[in-house]
Amino acid sequence: MMLRGRASCLAVFVLALALVAPCTESLAQAAGHVHARIVKAGLLIGGGAGSGVLTYRGKTYPFKITGMSVGITAGATIGRLDGWASGIRDVSDFAGTYSSVGGGFALVGGANGVQLRNEKGVNMVLRGPKAGLELAANISAITISLK
């Protein structure tokens, strides 16, 4: 009985120590704020390019965007997107190829929203206004590279 009580006290102590111990930066995941500007155009096959800034752990990292979409695509738009990237263990995880399936419509102005995931497990949820004329229902792949 006395051994069981000591084991319980030890388990509580180890749990309390784990809760107050700081996570190491290599194991901790933090979210980053993303701001991007993208220009897209296409007819059946679309393409786009843009740039943006990731703010992660108090530092800013500029990046460039290139992309392609296949499906029903017609028109051209300019969009500003803001949102969050999660699942980042190191800032280098942000760079990579992201994929998305989606669609949208814009006539002079509209709203844009996208959820993306890359091969390193980083997820982005972005929203914002877009201007132009576009009808799209497609599969997209975009590549982000840090500058």
PDB file of N, CA and C in Angstrom, residues 1 8 40 51 98 108 119 133:
ATOM      1  N   MET A   1       0.828  -1.184   0.000  1.00  0.00           N
ATOM      2  CA  MET A   1       0.000   0.000   0.000  1.00  0.00           C
ATOM      3  C   MET A   1       0.872   1.246   0.000  1.00  0.00           C
ATOM      4  N   SER A   8       2.209   6.933  -6.843  1.00  0.00           N
ATOM      5  CA  SER A   8       1.230   7.969  -7.220  1.00  0.00           C
ATOM      6  C   SER A   8       1.815   9.361  -7.053  1.00  0.00           C
ATOM      7  N   LYS A  40      -3.910  36.193 -60.968  1.00  0.00           N
ATOM      8  CA  LYS A  40      -4.217  34.943 -61.660  1.00  0.00           C
ATOM      9  C   LYS A  40      -4.887  35.243 -62.988  1.00  0.00           C
ATOM     10  N   SER A  51       3.432  37.525 -54.342  1.00  0.00           N
ATOM     11  CA  SER A  51       4.416  37.606 -53.273  1.00  0.00           C
ATOM     12  C   SER A  51       3.682  37.827 -51.961  1.00  0.00           C
ATOM     13  N   TYR A  98       1.970  23.465 -52.170  1.00  0.00           N
ATOM     14  CA  TYR A  98       0.671  23.371 -51.512  1.00  0.00           C
ATOM     15  C   TYR A  98      -0.368  22.944 -52.541  1.00  0.00           C
ATOM     16  N   VAL A 108     -16.070  41.783 -61.189  1.00  0.00           N
ATOM     17  CA  VAL A 108     -15.546  43.073 -60.738  1.00  0.00           C
ATOM     18  C   VAL A 108     -14.945  42.945 -59.335  1.00  0.00           C
ATOM     19  N   GLU A 119       3.532  19.437 -48.244  1.00  0.00           N
ATOM     20  CA  GLU A 119       4.048  18.099 -47.955  1.00  0.00           C
ATOM     21  C   GLU A 119       4.700  17.998 -46.581  1.00  0.00           C
ATOM     22  N   LEU A 133     -12.554  39.403 -63.186  1.00  0.00           N
ATOM     23  CA  LEU A 133     -13.606  38.534 -63.689  1.00  0.00           C
ATOM     24  C   LEU A 133     -13.047  37.126 -63.704  1.00  0.00           C
TER      25      LEU A 133
END
